[in-house]
mmCIF file of C-alpha atoms in Angstrom:
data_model
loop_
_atom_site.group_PDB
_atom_site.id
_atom_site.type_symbol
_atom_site.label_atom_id
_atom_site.label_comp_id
_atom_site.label_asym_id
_atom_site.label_seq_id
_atom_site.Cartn_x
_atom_site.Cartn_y
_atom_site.Cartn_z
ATOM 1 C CA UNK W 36 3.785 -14.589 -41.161
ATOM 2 C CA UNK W 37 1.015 -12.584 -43.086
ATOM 3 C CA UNK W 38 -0.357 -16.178 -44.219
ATOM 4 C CA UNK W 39 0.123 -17.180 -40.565
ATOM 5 C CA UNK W 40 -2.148 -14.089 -39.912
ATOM 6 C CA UNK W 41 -4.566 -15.145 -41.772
ATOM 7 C CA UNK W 42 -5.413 -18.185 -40.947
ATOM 8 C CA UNK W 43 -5.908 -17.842 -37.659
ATOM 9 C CA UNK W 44 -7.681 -14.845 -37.977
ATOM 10 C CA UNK W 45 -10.042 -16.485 -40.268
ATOM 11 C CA UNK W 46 -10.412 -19.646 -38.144
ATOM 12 C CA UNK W 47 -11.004 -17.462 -35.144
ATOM 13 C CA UNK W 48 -13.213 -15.413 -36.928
ATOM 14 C CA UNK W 49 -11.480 -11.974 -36.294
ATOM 15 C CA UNK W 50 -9.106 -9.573 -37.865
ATOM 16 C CA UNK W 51 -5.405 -9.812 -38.450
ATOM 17 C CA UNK W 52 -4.730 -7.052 -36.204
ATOM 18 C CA UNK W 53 -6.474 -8.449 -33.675
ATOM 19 C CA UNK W 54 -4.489 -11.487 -33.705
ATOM 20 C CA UNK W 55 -1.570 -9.601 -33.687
ATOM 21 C CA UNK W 56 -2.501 -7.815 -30.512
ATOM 22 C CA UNK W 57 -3.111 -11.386 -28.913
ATOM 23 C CA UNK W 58 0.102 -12.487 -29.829
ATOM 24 C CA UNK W 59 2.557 -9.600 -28.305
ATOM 25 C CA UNK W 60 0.167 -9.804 -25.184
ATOM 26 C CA UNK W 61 -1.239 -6.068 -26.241
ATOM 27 C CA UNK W 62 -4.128 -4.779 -24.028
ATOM 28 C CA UNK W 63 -7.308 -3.677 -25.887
ATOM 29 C CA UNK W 64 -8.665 -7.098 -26.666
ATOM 30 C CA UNK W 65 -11.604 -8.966 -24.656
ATOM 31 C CA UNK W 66 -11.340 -12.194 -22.679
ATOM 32 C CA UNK W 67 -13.557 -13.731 -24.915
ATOM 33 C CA UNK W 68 -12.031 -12.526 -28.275
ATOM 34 C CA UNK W 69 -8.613 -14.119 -26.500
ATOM 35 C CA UNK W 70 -9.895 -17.070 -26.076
ATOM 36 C CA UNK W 71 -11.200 -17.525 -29.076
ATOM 37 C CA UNK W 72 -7.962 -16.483 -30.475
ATOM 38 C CA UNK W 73 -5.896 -19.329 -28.385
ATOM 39 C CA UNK W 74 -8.241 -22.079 -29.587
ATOM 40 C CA UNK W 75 -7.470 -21.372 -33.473
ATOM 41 C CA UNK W 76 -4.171 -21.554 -32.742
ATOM 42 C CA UNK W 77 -4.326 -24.581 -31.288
ATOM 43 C CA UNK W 78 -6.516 -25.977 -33.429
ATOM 44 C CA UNK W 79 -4.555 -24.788 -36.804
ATOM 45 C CA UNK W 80 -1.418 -27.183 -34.950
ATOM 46 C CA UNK W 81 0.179 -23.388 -33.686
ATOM 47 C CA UNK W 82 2.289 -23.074 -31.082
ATOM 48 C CA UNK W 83 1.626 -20.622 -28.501
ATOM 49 C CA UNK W 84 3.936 -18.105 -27.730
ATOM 50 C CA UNK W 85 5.074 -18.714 -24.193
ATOM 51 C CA UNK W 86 3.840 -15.655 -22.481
ATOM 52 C CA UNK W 87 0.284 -17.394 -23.999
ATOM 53 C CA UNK W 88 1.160 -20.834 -22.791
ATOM 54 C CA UNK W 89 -1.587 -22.153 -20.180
ATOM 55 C CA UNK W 90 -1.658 -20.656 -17.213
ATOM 56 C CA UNK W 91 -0.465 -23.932 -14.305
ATOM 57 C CA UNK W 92 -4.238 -24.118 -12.774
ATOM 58 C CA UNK W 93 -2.505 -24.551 -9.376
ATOM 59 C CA UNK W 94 0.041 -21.411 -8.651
ATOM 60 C CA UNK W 95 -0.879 -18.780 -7.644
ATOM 61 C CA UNK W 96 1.828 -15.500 -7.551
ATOM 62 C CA UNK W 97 2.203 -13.686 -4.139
ATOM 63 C CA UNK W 98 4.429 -10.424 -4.660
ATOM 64 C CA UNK W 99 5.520 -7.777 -1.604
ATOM 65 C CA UNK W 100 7.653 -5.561 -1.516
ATOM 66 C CA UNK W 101 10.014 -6.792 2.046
ATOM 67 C CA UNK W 102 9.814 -9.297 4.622
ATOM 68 C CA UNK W 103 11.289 -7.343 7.395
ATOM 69 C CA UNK W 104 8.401 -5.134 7.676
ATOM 70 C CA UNK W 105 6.127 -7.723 9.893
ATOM 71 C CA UNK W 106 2.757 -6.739 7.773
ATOM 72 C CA UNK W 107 4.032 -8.016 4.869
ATOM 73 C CA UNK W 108 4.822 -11.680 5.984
ATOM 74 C CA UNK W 109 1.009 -11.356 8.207
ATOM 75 C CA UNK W 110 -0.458 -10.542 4.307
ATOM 76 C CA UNK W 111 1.626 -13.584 2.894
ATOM 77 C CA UNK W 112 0.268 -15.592 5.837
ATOM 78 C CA UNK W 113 -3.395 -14.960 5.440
ATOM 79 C CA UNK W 114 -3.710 -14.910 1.752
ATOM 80 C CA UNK W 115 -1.591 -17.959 1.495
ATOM 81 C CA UNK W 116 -3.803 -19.652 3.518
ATOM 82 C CA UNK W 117 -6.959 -18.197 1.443
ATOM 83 C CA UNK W 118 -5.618 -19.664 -1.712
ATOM 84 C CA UNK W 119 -4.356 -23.200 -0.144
ATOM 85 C CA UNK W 120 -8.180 -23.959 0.938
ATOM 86 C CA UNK W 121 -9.593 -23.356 -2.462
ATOM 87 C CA UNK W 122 -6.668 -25.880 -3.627
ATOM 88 C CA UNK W 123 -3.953 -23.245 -4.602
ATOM 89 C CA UNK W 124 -0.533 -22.728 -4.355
ATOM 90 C CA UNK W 125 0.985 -19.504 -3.205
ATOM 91 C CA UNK W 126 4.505 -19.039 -4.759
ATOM 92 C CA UNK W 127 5.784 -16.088 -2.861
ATOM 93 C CA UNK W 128 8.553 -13.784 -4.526
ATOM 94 C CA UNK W 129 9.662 -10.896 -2.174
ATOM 95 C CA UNK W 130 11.784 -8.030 -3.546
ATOM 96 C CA UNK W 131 15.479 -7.181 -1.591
ATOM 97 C CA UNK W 132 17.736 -3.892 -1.765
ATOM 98 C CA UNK W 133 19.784 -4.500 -5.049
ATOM 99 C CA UNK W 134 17.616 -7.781 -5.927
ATOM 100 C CA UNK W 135 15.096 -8.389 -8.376
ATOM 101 C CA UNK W 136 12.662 -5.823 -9.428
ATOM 102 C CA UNK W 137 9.019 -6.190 -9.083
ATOM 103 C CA UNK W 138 8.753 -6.427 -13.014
ATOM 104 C CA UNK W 139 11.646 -9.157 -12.915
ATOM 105 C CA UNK W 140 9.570 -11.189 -10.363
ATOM 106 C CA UNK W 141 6.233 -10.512 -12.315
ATOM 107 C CA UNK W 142 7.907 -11.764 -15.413
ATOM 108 C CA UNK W 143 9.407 -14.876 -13.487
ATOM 109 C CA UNK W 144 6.209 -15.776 -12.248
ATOM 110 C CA UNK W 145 4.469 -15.306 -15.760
ATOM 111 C CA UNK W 146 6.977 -17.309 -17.490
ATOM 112 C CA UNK W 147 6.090 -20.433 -14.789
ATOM 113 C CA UNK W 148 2.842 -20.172 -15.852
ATOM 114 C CA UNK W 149 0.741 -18.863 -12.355
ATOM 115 C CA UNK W 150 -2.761 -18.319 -12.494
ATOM 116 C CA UNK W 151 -2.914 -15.089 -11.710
ATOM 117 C CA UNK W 152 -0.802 -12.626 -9.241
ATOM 118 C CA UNK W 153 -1.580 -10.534 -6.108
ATOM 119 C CA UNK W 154 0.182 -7.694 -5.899
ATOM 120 C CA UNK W 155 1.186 -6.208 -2.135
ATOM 121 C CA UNK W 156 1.965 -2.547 -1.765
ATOM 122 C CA UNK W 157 3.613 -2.800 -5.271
ATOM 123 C CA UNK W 158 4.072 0.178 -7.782
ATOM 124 C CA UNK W 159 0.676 0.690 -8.594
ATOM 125 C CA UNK W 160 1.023 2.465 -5.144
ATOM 126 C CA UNK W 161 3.515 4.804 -6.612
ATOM 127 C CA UNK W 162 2.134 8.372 -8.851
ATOM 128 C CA UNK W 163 5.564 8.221 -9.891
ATOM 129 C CA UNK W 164 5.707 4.586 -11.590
ATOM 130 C CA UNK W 165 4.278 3.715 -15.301
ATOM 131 C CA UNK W 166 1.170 1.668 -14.270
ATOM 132 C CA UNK W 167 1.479 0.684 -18.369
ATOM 133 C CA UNK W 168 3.002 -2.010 -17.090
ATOM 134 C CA UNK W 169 -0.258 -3.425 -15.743
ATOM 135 C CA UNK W 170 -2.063 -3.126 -18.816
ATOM 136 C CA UNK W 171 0.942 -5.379 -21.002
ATOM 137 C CA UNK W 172 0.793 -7.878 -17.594
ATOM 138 C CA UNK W 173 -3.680 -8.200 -18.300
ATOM 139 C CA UNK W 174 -2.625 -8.547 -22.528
ATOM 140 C CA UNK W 175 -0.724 -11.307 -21.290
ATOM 141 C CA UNK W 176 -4.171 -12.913 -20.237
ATOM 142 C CA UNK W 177 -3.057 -13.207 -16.702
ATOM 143 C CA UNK W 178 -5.237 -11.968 -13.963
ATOM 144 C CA UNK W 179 -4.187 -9.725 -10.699
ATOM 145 C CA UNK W 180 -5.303 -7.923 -7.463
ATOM 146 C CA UNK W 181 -3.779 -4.884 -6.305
ATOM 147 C CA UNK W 182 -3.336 -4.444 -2.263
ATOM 148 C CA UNK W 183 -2.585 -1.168 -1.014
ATOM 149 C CA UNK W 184 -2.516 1.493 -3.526
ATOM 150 C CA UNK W 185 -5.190 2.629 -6.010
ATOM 151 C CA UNK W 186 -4.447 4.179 -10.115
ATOM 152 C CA UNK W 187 -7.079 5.034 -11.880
ATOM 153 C CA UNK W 188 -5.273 3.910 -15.147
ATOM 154 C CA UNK W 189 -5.367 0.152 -14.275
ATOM 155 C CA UNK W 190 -8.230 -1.912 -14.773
ATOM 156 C CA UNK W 191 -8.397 -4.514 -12.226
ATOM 157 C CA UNK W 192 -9.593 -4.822 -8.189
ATOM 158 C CA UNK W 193 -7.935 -3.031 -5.890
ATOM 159 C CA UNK W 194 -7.908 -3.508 -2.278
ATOM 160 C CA UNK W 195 -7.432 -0.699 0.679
ATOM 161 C CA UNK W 196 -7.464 -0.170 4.199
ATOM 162 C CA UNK W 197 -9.502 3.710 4.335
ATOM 163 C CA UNK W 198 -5.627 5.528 5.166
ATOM 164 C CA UNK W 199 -8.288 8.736 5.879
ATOM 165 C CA UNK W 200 -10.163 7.415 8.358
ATOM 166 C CA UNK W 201 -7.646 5.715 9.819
ATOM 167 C CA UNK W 202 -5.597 9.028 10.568
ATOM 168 C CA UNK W 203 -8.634 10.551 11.722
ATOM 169 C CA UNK W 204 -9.059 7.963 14.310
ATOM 170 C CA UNK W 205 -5.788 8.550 15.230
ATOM 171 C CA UNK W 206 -5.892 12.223 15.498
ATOM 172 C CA UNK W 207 -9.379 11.964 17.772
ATOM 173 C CA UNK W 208 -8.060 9.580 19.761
ATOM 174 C CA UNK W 209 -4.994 12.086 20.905
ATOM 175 C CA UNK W 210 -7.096 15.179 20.439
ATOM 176 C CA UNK W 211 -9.444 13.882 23.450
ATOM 177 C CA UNK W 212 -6.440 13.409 25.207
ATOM 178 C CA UNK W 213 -6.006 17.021 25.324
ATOM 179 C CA UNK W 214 -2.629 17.252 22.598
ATOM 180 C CA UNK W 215 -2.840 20.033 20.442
ATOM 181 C CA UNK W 216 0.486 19.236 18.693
ATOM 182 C CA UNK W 217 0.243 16.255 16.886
ATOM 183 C CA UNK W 218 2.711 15.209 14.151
ATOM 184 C CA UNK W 219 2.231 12.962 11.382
ATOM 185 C CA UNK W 220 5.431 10.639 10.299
ATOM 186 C CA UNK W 221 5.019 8.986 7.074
ATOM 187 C CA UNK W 222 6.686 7.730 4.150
ATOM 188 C CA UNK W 223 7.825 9.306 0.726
ATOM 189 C CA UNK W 224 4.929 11.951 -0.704
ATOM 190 C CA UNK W 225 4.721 9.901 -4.052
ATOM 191 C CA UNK W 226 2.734 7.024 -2.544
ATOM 192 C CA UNK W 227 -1.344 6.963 -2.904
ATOM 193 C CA UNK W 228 -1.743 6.093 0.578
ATOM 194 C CA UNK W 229 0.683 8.650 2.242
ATOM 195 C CA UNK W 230 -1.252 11.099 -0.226
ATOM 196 C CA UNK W 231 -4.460 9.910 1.299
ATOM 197 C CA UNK W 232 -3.002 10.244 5.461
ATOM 198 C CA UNK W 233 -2.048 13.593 4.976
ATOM 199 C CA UNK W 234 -5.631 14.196 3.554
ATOM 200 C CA UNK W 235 -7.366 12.948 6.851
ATOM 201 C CA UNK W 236 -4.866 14.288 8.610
ATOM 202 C CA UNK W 237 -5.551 17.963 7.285
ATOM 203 C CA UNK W 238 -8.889 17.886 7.227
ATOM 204 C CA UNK W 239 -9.033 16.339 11.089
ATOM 205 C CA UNK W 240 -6.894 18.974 12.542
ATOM 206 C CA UNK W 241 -8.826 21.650 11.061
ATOM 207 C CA UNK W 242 -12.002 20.492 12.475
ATOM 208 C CA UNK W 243 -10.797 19.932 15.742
ATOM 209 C CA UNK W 244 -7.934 22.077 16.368
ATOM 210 C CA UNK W 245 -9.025 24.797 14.165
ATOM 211 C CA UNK W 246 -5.491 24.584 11.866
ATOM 212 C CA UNK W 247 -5.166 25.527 8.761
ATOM 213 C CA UNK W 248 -3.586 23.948 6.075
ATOM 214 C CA UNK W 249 -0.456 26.551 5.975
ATOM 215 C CA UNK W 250 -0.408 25.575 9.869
ATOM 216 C CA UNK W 251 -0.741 21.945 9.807
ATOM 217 C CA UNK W 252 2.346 21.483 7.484
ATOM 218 C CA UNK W 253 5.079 21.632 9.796
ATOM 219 C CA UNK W 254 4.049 18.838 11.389
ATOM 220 C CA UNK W 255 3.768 16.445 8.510
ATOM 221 C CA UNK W 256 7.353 15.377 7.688
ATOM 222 C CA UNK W 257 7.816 12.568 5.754
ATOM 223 C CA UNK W 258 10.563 9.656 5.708
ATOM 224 C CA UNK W 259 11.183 5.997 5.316
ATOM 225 C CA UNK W 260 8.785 3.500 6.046
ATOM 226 C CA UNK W 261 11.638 1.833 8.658
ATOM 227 C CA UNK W 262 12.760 1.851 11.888
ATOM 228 C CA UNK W 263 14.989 4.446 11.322
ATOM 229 C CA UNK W 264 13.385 6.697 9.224
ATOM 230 C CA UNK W 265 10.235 6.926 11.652
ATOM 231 C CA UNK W 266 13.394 8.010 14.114
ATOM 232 C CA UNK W 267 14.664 10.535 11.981
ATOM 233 C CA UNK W 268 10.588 11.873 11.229
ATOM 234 C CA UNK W 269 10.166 12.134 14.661
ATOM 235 C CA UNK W 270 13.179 14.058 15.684
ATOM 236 C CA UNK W 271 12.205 16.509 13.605
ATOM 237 C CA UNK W 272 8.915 16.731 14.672
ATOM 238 C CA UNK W 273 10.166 17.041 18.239
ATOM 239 C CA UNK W 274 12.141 19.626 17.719
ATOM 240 C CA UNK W 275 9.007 21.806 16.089
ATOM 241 C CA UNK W 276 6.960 20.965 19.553
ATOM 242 C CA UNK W 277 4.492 18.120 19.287
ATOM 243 C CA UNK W 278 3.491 16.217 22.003
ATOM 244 C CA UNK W 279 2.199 13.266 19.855
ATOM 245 C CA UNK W 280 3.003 11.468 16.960
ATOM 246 C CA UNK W 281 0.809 9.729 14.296
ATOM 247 C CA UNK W 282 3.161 6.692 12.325
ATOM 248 C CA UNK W 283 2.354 5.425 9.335
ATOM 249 C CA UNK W 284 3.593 2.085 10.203
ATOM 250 C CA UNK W 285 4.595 0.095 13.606
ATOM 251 C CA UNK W 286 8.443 0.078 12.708
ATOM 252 C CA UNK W 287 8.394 3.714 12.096
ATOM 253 C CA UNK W 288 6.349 4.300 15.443
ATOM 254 C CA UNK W 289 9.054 2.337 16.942
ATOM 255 C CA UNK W 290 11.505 4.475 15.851
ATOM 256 C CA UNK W 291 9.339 7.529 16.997
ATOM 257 C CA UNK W 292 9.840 6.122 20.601
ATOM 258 C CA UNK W 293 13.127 5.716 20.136
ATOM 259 C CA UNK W 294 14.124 9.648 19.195
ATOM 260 C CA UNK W 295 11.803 10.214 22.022
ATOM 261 C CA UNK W 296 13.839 8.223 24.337
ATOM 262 C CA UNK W 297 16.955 9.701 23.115
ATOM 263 C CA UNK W 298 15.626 13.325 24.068
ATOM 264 C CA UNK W 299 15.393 11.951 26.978
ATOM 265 C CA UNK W 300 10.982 12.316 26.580
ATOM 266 C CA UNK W 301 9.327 9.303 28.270
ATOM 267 C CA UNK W 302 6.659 7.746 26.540
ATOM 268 C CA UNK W 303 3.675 8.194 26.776
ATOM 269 C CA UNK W 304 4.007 10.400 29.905
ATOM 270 C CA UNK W 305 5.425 13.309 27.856
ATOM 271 C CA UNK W 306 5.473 12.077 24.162
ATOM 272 C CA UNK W 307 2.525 9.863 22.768
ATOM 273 C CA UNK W 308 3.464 7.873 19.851
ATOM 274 C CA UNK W 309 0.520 5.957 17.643
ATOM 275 C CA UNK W 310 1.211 3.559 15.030
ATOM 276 C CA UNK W 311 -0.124 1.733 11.718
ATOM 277 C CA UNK W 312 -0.660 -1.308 10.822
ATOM 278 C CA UNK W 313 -1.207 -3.704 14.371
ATOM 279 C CA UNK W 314 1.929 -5.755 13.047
ATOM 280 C CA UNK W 315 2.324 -9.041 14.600
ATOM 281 C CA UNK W 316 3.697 -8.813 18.393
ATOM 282 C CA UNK W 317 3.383 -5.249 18.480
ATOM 283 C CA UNK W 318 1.587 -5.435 21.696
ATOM 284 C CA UNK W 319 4.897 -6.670 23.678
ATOM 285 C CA UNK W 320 6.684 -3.703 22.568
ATOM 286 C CA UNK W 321 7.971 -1.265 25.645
ATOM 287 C CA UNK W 322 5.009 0.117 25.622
ATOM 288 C CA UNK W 323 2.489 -1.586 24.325
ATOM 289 C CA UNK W 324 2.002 0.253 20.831
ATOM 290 C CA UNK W 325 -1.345 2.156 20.615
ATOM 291 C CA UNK W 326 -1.655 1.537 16.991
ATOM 292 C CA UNK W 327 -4.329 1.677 13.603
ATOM 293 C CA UNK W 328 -5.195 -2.090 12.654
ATOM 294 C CA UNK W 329 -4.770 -2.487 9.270
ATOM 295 C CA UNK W 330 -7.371 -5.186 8.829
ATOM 296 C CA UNK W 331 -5.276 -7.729 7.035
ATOM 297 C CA UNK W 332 -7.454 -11.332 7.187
ATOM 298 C CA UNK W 333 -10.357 -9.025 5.924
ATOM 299 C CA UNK W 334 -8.559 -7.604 3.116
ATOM 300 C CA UNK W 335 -6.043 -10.795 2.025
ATOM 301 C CA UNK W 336 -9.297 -12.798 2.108
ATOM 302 C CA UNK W 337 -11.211 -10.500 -0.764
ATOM 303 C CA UNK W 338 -7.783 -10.030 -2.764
ATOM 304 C CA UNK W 339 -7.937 -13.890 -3.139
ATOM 305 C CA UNK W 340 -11.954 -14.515 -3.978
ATOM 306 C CA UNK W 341 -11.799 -11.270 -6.511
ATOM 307 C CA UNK W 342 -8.130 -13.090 -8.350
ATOM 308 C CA UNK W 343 -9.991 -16.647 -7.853
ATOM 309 C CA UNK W 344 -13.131 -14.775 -9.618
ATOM 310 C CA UNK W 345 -10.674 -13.483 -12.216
ATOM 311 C CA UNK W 346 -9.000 -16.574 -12.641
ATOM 312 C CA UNK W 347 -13.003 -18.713 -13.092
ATOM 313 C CA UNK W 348 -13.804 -16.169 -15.910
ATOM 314 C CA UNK W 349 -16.138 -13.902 -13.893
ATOM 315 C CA UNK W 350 -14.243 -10.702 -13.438
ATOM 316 C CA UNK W 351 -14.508 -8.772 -10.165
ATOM 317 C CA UNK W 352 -15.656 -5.167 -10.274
ATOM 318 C CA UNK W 353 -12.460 -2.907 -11.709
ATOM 319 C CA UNK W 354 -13.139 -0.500 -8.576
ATOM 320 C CA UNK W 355 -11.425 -0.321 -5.025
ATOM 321 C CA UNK W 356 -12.679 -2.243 -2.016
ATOM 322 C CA UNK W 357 -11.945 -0.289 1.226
ATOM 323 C CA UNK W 358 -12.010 -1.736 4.441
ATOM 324 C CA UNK W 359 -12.313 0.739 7.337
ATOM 325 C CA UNK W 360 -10.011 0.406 9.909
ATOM 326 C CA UNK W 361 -9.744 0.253 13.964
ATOM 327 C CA UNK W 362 -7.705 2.257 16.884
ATOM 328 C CA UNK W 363 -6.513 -0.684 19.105
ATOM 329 C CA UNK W 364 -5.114 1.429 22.205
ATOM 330 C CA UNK W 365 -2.441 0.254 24.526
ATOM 331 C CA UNK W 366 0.386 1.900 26.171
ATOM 332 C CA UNK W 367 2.276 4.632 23.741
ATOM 333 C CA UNK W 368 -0.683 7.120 24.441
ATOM 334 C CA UNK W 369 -1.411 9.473 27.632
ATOM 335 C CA UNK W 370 -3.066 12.323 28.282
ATOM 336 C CA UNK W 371 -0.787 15.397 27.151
ATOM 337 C CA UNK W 372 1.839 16.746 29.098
ATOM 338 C CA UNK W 373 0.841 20.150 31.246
ATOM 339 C CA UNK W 374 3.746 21.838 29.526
ATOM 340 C CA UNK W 375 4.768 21.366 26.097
ATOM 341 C CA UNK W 376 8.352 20.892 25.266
ATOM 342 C CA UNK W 377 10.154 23.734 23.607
ATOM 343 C CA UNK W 378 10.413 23.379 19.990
ATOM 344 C CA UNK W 379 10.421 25.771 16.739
ATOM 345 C CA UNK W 380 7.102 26.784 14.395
ATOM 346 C CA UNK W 381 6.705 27.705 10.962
ATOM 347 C CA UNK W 382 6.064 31.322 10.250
ATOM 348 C CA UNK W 383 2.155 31.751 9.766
ATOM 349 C CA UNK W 384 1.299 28.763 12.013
ATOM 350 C CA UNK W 385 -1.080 30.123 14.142
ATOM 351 C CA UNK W 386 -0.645 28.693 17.857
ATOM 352 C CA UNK W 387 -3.242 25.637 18.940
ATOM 353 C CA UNK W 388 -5.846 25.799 21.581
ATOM 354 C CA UNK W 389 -3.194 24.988 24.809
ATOM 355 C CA UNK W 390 0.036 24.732 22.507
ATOM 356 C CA UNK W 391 3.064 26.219 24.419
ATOM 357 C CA UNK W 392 4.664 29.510 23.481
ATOM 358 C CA UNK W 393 7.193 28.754 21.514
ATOM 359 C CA UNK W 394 9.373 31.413 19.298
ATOM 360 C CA UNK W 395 8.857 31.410 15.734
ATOM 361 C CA UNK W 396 12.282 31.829 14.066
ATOM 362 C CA UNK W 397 12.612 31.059 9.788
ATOM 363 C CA UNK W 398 10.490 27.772 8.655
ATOM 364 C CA UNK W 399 12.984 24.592 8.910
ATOM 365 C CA UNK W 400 13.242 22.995 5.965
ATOM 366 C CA UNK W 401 11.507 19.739 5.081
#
């Protein structure tokens, strides 16, 4: 193997150890110096290992994290199209409860030789994940663009709705409404966009309704993104007094409605309820969901042009695009209720401009 080494260091005109890190796919080596190392081995007769093979010009990896969210199949949809005009092939591989992991699927679609990959909400979203595994995926020599979620530790385009703004125009929009308190349903604290909600969210509150951060925290509670875990937000949220509720996604929102429902609260005439996203057929819900459109052809069509730059040679900028968002509003919001349901408060919180009176017994946990 030293010999082996050798040779193709010398034909390539680099060191051994830089052939080395070519051949176990190890970051820390340029696209050119790469390439240079692939043609010696194929011209010394070599062959390449198959994580090195050639990438299939036409495929083009797609990976989300569900289908039954309705964003995720509207991303698939537009970025699939994207890549089909400029003569691509989306292979789509989707990740189920107990099914393959997203490094299984990233492997599987390596190993058939893609192009490159776009990843979907993926774990680069996650503080908690090793985003090492990007760097081995770009020693591999195959390019990627990360939607939803930004890390500072991997070196490749990222694309993001702003998750700050888009709270704030949420929290404005039910402010002028005259609701004083709003709740904020998201998912697990971990992810970079939850991280970044809560930051618009704080920082609107206290500008308009004078709360500070000690305050504001009761009324951030955080969930699944689902169905029923925008329920289960919500009910607690309820029960500590808002009047309006700020999703992080449609299904949770839809679940928000539904607790409301159950408390017997009719929306939007005493509970408003604002989603995220402006999922597919969202307006025909009962009501129509005031909601945050994510803007998803926007966004699906850069991921594609920065991976297809990637792919021609000409890396895209290593930085975050962000694409500002819009309040689309339909039926979930009203002006606030004259009288505020009862509910409980967290010790400290000092009481809203127009909140009801409410007793404030021991904090409730979160």
């Amino acid at each position: 193997m030293t010999a082996r080494l050798a040779d193709i260091a010398a034909q390539a005109g680099v060191s051994e150890a830089t052939v080395s890190r070519v051949l176990n796919g190890k970051p820390g080596v340029s696209a050119t110096t790469r390439q240079s190392v692939l043609a010696a081995l194929d011209v010394l007769g070599y062959e390449r290992p198959v994580r090195l093979r050639r990438r299939s010009a036409g495929l083009v990896g797609l990976i989300t994290p569900e289908l039954e969210n309705p964003i995720f199949p509207a991303f698939a949809q537009v970025i699939g199209q994207a890549l089909t005009r400029q003569g691509y092939t989306p292979v789509l591989a989707t990740q189920t409860p107990g099914g393959s992991t997203e490094d299984e699927l990233t492997e599987m679609l390596v190993d058939r030789g893609v192009a490159g990959i776009i990843f979907v909400s993926g774990l680069h979203a996650d503080t908690d994940a090793d985003m090492a595994r990007y760097a081995r995926l770009r020693g591999q020599g195959v390019p990627f663009v990360l939607i939803n979620g930004f890390s500072d530790q991997v070196q490749a385009p990222f694309v993001s709705p702003d998750d700050r703004t888009a709270v704030e125009l949420a929290v404005t929009h039910l402010t002028a409404l005259g609701h004083r308190r709003i709740g904020l349903a998201l998912g697990p604290k971990r992810f970079v966009p939850v991280q970044r909600k809560i930051d618009g969210f704080l920082a609107c509150v206290e500008e308009q309704l004078g709360l500070t951060r000690d305050a504001a925290e009761p009324f951030i509670q955080h969930s699944l993104f689902t169905l029923e875990g925008g329920q289960a937000a919500a009910g607690t949220l309820i029960e500590r007094g808002v009047t309006a509720i700020v999703c992080a996604s449609d299904m949770m929102a839809l679940g928000a409605i539904r607790a409301a429902r159950q408390r017997g609260l009719a929306v939007p005439r005493e509970m408003s309820v604002v989603g995220f996203d402006d999922s597919p057929l969202i307006a025909f819900t009962d009501p129509p969901l005031t909601t945050i459109r994510q803007p998803v052809p926007a966004m699906g069509q850069a991921a594609v042009r920065a991976l297809l730059e990637e792919i021609g040679g000409t890396p895209a900028p290593h930085t975050e695009f962000v694409f500002h968002p819009e309040l689309v509003v339909r039926g979930s919001t009203a002006s606030a209720p004259k009288a505020a349901p009862e509910a409980t408060a967290a010790p400290g919180a000092k009481a809203a401009p127009g909140a009801a009176k409410v007793p404030r017994p021991a904090r409730a946990s979160r």
